[in-house]
Amino acid sequence: MSSLYDAVGGADTFSRLVAGFYAQVKTDDILGPMYPDDDWEGAEQRLLWFLTQYWGGPATYNEQRGAPMLRRRHFPFPIDRAAAIRWLELMKVSLDSIDEETIPPAYRHQMWDHMERVAAMLINREDPGTPPARAH
């Protein structure tokens, strides 16, 4: 049985997805400032490794970085609801730039569902203007 990674074209497709995403992030007013100017290539590589491994490709992420621990690795970055939504918006543009022949709707849906869950999971800051939580 082949993996989703193989079914959608493997390294080429995932490289296109990640490159399209980061091409937008570099000039984005919400996400861009979260990245150090001297590590764009590293950030892009790490996302590519993660997505590749998650969807059944080579386990390069684990080999190079260890277990993903996404919440822990993203905690230093101020990810509120607006940042999560923007991440999804930019990823959707990139995903939609890849034709349905390459990523058929069923696989696209699986990928998008995962992206939505991860974006929500990584929120680690309250939105501006949100009243502070009260102890019960």
PDB file of C-alpha atoms in Angstrom:
ATOM      1  CA  MET A   1       0.000   0.000   0.000  1.00  0.00           C
ATOM      2  CA  SER A   2       1.444   3.355  -0.942  1.00  0.00           C
ATOM      3  CA  SER A   3       1.436   6.383   1.313  1.00  0.00           C
ATOM      4  CA  LEU A   4      -0.264   9.698   0.633  1.00  0.00           C
ATOM      5  CA  TYR A   5       3.243  11.055   0.089  1.00  0.00           C
ATOM      6  CA  ASP A   6       3.794   8.644  -2.792  1.00  0.00           C
ATOM      7  CA  ALA A   7       0.248   8.971  -4.137  1.00  0.00           C
ATOM      8  CA  VAL A   8       0.553  12.743  -4.662  1.00  0.00           C
ATOM      9  CA  GLY A   9       3.984  12.796  -6.255  1.00  0.00           C
ATOM     10  CA  GLY A  10       6.344  12.621  -3.297  1.00  0.00           C
ATOM     11  CA  ALA A  11       9.225  15.042  -2.888  1.00  0.00           C
ATOM     12  CA  ASP A  12       8.330  17.211  -5.882  1.00  0.00           C
ATOM     13  CA  THR A  13       4.784  17.922  -4.709  1.00  0.00           C
ATOM     14  CA  PHE A  14       5.719  18.547  -1.099  1.00  0.00           C
ATOM     15  CA  SER A  15       8.618  20.807  -2.159  1.00  0.00           C
ATOM     16  CA  ARG A  16       6.207  22.853  -4.276  1.00  0.00           C
ATOM     17  CA  LEU A  17       3.710  23.095  -1.413  1.00  0.00           C
ATOM     18  CA  VAL A  18       6.298  24.284   1.110  1.00  0.00           C
ATOM     19  CA  ALA A  19       8.059  26.657  -1.321  1.00  0.00           C
ATOM     20  CA  GLY A  20       4.728  28.231  -2.252  1.00  0.00           C
ATOM     21  CA  PHE A  21       3.872  28.709   1.399  1.00  0.00           C
ATOM     22  CA  TYR A  22       7.198  30.308   2.346  1.00  0.00           C
ATOM     23  CA  ALA A  23       7.166  32.585  -0.703  1.00  0.00           C
ATOM     24  CA  GLN A  24       4.122  34.212   0.916  1.00  0.00           C
ATOM     25  CA  VAL A  25       5.323  34.107   4.523  1.00  0.00           C
ATOM     26  CA  LYS A  26       8.416  36.199   3.813  1.00  0.00           C
ATOM     27  CA  THR A  27       6.301  39.300   3.172  1.00  0.00           C
ATOM     28  CA  ASP A  28       3.400  38.509   5.502  1.00  0.00           C
ATOM     29  CA  ASP A  29       2.763  41.070   8.237  1.00  0.00           C
ATOM     30  CA  ILE A  30       1.676  38.485  10.838  1.00  0.00           C
ATOM     31  CA  LEU A  31       3.828  35.426  10.158  1.00  0.00           C
ATOM     32  CA  GLY A  32       6.916  36.992   8.573  1.00  0.00           C
ATOM     33  CA  PRO A  33       8.176  38.664  11.766  1.00  0.00           C
ATOM     34  CA  MET A  34       8.158  35.316  13.599  1.00  0.00           C
ATOM     35  CA  TYR A  35      11.021  34.044  11.444  1.00  0.00           C
ATOM     36  CA  PRO A  36      14.664  35.052  11.855  1.00  0.00           C
ATOM     37  CA  ASP A  37      15.938  36.653   8.635  1.00  0.00           C
ATOM     38  CA  ASP A  38      18.941  34.349   8.567  1.00  0.00           C
ATOM     39  CA  ASP A  39      16.973  31.078   8.758  1.00  0.00           C
ATOM     40  CA  TRP A  40      14.380  31.117   5.967  1.00  0.00           C
ATOM     41  CA  GLU A  41      16.009  28.151   4.265  1.00  0.00           C
ATOM     42  CA  GLY A  42      16.171  26.214   7.534  1.00  0.00           C
ATOM     43  CA  ALA A  43      12.526  26.917   8.357  1.00  0.00           C
ATOM     44  CA  GLU A  44      11.454  25.795   4.899  1.00  0.00           C
ATOM     45  CA  GLN A  45      13.535  22.628   5.170  1.00  0.00           C
ATOM     46  CA  ARG A  46      12.111  21.724   8.574  1.00  0.00           C
ATOM     47  CA  LEU A  47       8.498  22.098   7.377  1.00  0.00           C
ATOM     48  CA  LEU A  48       9.302  20.041   4.293  1.00  0.00           C
ATOM     49  CA  TRP A  49      10.878  17.314   6.434  1.00  0.00           C
ATOM     50  CA  PHE A  50       7.912  17.318   8.810  1.00  0.00           C
ATOM     51  CA  LEU A  51       5.206  17.121   6.138  1.00  0.00           C
ATOM     52  CA  THR A  52       7.149  14.542   4.147  1.00  0.00           C
ATOM     53  CA  GLN A  53       7.573  12.298   7.172  1.00  0.00           C
ATOM     54  CA  TYR A  54       4.004  12.777   8.419  1.00  0.00           C
ATOM     55  CA  TRP A  55       2.524  11.719   5.086  1.00  0.00           C
ATOM     56  CA  GLY A  56       4.686   8.624   4.681  1.00  0.00           C
ATOM     57  CA  GLY A  57       7.910   9.823   3.083  1.00  0.00           C
ATOM     58  CA  PRO A  58      11.447   9.597   4.437  1.00  0.00           C
ATOM     59  CA  ALA A  59      11.891  10.049   8.211  1.00  0.00           C
ATOM     60  CA  THR A  60      14.411  12.867   7.757  1.00  0.00           C
ATOM     61  CA  TYR A  61      12.703  15.042  10.356  1.00  0.00           C
ATOM     62  CA  ASN A  62      13.214  12.494  13.130  1.00  0.00           C
ATOM     63  CA  GLU A  63      16.765  11.785  11.948  1.00  0.00           C
ATOM     64  CA  GLN A  64      17.737  15.465  11.938  1.00  0.00           C
ATOM     65  CA  ARG A  65      15.575  16.939  14.711  1.00  0.00           C
ATOM     66  CA  GLY A  66      14.164  14.133  16.842  1.00  0.00           C
ATOM     67  CA  ALA A  67      10.474  13.798  17.658  1.00  0.00           C
ATOM     68  CA  PRO A  68       8.373  16.629  16.205  1.00  0.00           C
ATOM     69  CA  MET A  69       6.925  17.912  19.529  1.00  0.00           C
ATOM     70  CA  LEU A  70       5.092  20.623  17.578  1.00  0.00           C
ATOM     71  CA  ARG A  71       3.533  22.484  20.528  1.00  0.00           C
ATOM     72  CA  ARG A  72       6.817  22.584  22.415  1.00  0.00           C
ATOM     73  CA  ARG A  73       8.844  23.731  19.394  1.00  0.00           C
ATOM     74  CA  HIS A  74       6.335  26.471  18.567  1.00  0.00           C
ATOM     75  CA  PHE A  75       5.759  27.749  22.103  1.00  0.00           C
ATOM     76  CA  PRO A  76       8.346  30.566  21.862  1.00  0.00           C
ATOM     77  CA  PHE A  77       6.384  32.063  18.964  1.00  0.00           C
ATOM     78  CA  PRO A  78       3.302  34.182  19.741  1.00  0.00           C
ATOM     79  CA  ILE A  79       0.661  32.143  17.931  1.00  0.00           C
ATOM     80  CA  ASP A  80      -2.808  33.527  18.475  1.00  0.00           C
ATOM     81  CA  ARG A  81      -5.971  32.767  16.514  1.00  0.00           C
ATOM     82  CA  ALA A  82      -5.133  35.405  13.891  1.00  0.00           C
ATOM     83  CA  ALA A  83      -1.712  33.814  13.268  1.00  0.00           C
ATOM     84  CA  ALA A  84      -3.246  30.345  12.967  1.00  0.00           C
ATOM     85  CA  ILE A  85      -5.833  31.627  10.510  1.00  0.00           C
ATOM     86  CA  ARG A  86      -3.179  33.413   8.473  1.00  0.00           C
ATOM     87  CA  TRP A  87      -1.038  30.260   8.380  1.00  0.00           C
ATOM     88  CA  LEU A  88      -4.031  28.390   7.005  1.00  0.00           C
ATOM     89  CA  GLU A  89      -4.801  31.121   4.465  1.00  0.00           C
ATOM     90  CA  LEU A  90      -1.271  31.066   3.078  1.00  0.00           C
ATOM     91  CA  MET A  91      -1.091  27.281   3.096  1.00  0.00           C
ATOM     92  CA  LYS A  92      -4.443  27.118   1.251  1.00  0.00           C
ATOM     93  CA  VAL A  93      -3.111  29.403  -1.485  1.00  0.00           C
ATOM     94  CA  SER A  94      -0.103  27.146  -1.854  1.00  0.00           C
ATOM     95  CA  LEU A  95      -2.152  23.951  -1.773  1.00  0.00           C
ATOM     96  CA  ASP A  96      -4.623  25.356  -4.301  1.00  0.00           C
ATOM     97  CA  SER A  97      -1.774  26.246  -6.651  1.00  0.00           C
ATOM     98  CA  ILE A  98      -1.146  22.515  -7.115  1.00  0.00           C
ATOM     99  CA  ASP A  99      -3.569  20.985  -9.617  1.00  0.00           C
ATOM    100  CA  GLU A 100      -6.125  18.334  -8.668  1.00  0.00           C
ATOM    101  CA  GLU A 101      -4.498  15.816 -10.970  1.00  0.00           C
ATOM    102  CA  THR A 102      -1.433  15.935  -8.713  1.00  0.00           C
ATOM    103  CA  ILE A 103      -3.355  16.119  -5.426  1.00  0.00           C
ATOM    104  CA  PRO A 104      -6.821  14.599  -5.978  1.00  0.00           C
ATOM    105  CA  PRO A 105      -9.694  15.905  -3.809  1.00  0.00           C
ATOM    106  CA  ALA A 106      -9.670  12.996  -1.344  1.00  0.00           C
ATOM    107  CA  TYR A 107      -5.977  13.480  -0.560  1.00  0.00           C
ATOM    108  CA  ARG A 108      -6.350  17.270  -0.563  1.00  0.00           C
ATOM    109  CA  HIS A 109      -9.113  16.898   2.038  1.00  0.00           C
ATOM    110  CA  GLN A 110      -6.934  14.675   4.245  1.00  0.00           C
ATOM    111  CA  MET A 111      -4.061  17.157   4.046  1.00  0.00           C
ATOM    112  CA  TRP A 112      -6.286  20.149   4.736  1.00  0.00           C
ATOM    113  CA  ASP A 113      -8.000  18.473   7.686  1.00  0.00           C
ATOM    114  CA  HIS A 114      -4.597  17.800   9.235  1.00  0.00           C
ATOM    115  CA  MET A 115      -3.457  21.379   8.623  1.00  0.00           C
ATOM    116  CA  GLU A 116      -6.568  22.774  10.314  1.00  0.00           C
ATOM    117  CA  ARG A 117      -6.072  20.549  13.358  1.00  0.00           C
ATOM    118  CA  VAL A 118      -2.379  21.425  13.679  1.00  0.00           C
ATOM    119  CA  ALA A 119      -3.013  25.172  13.283  1.00  0.00           C
ATOM    120  CA  ALA A 120      -5.608  25.071  16.070  1.00  0.00           C
ATOM    121  CA  MET A 121      -3.359  22.958  18.307  1.00  0.00           C
ATOM    122  CA  LEU A 122      -0.465  25.410  18.025  1.00  0.00           C
ATOM    123  CA  ILE A 123      -2.384  28.425  19.341  1.00  0.00           C
ATOM    124  CA  ASN A 124      -0.545  29.421  22.505  1.00  0.00           C
ATOM    125  CA  ARG A 125      -1.573  33.042  23.095  1.00  0.00           C
ATOM    126  CA  GLU A 126      -4.895  34.721  23.707  1.00  0.00           C
ATOM    127  CA  ASP A 127      -6.180  36.976  20.988  1.00  0.00           C
ATOM    128  CA  PRO A 128      -5.624  40.701  21.563  1.00  0.00           C
ATOM    129  CA  GLY A 129      -8.576  42.104  23.450  1.00  0.00           C
ATOM    130  CA  THR A 130      -9.610  38.746  24.907  1.00  0.00           C
ATOM    131  CA  PRO A 131     -10.514  39.165  28.563  1.00  0.00           C
ATOM    132  CA  PRO A 132      -8.118  37.299  30.865  1.00  0.00           C
ATOM    133  CA  ALA A 133      -9.271  33.881  31.991  1.00  0.00           C
ATOM    134  CA  ARG A 134     -10.705  33.885  35.505  1.00  0.00           C
ATOM    135  CA  ALA A 135      -9.878  31.238  38.066  1.00  0.00           C
ATOM    136  CA  HIS A 136     -12.903  29.301  39.291  1.00  0.00           C
TER     137      HIS A 136
END
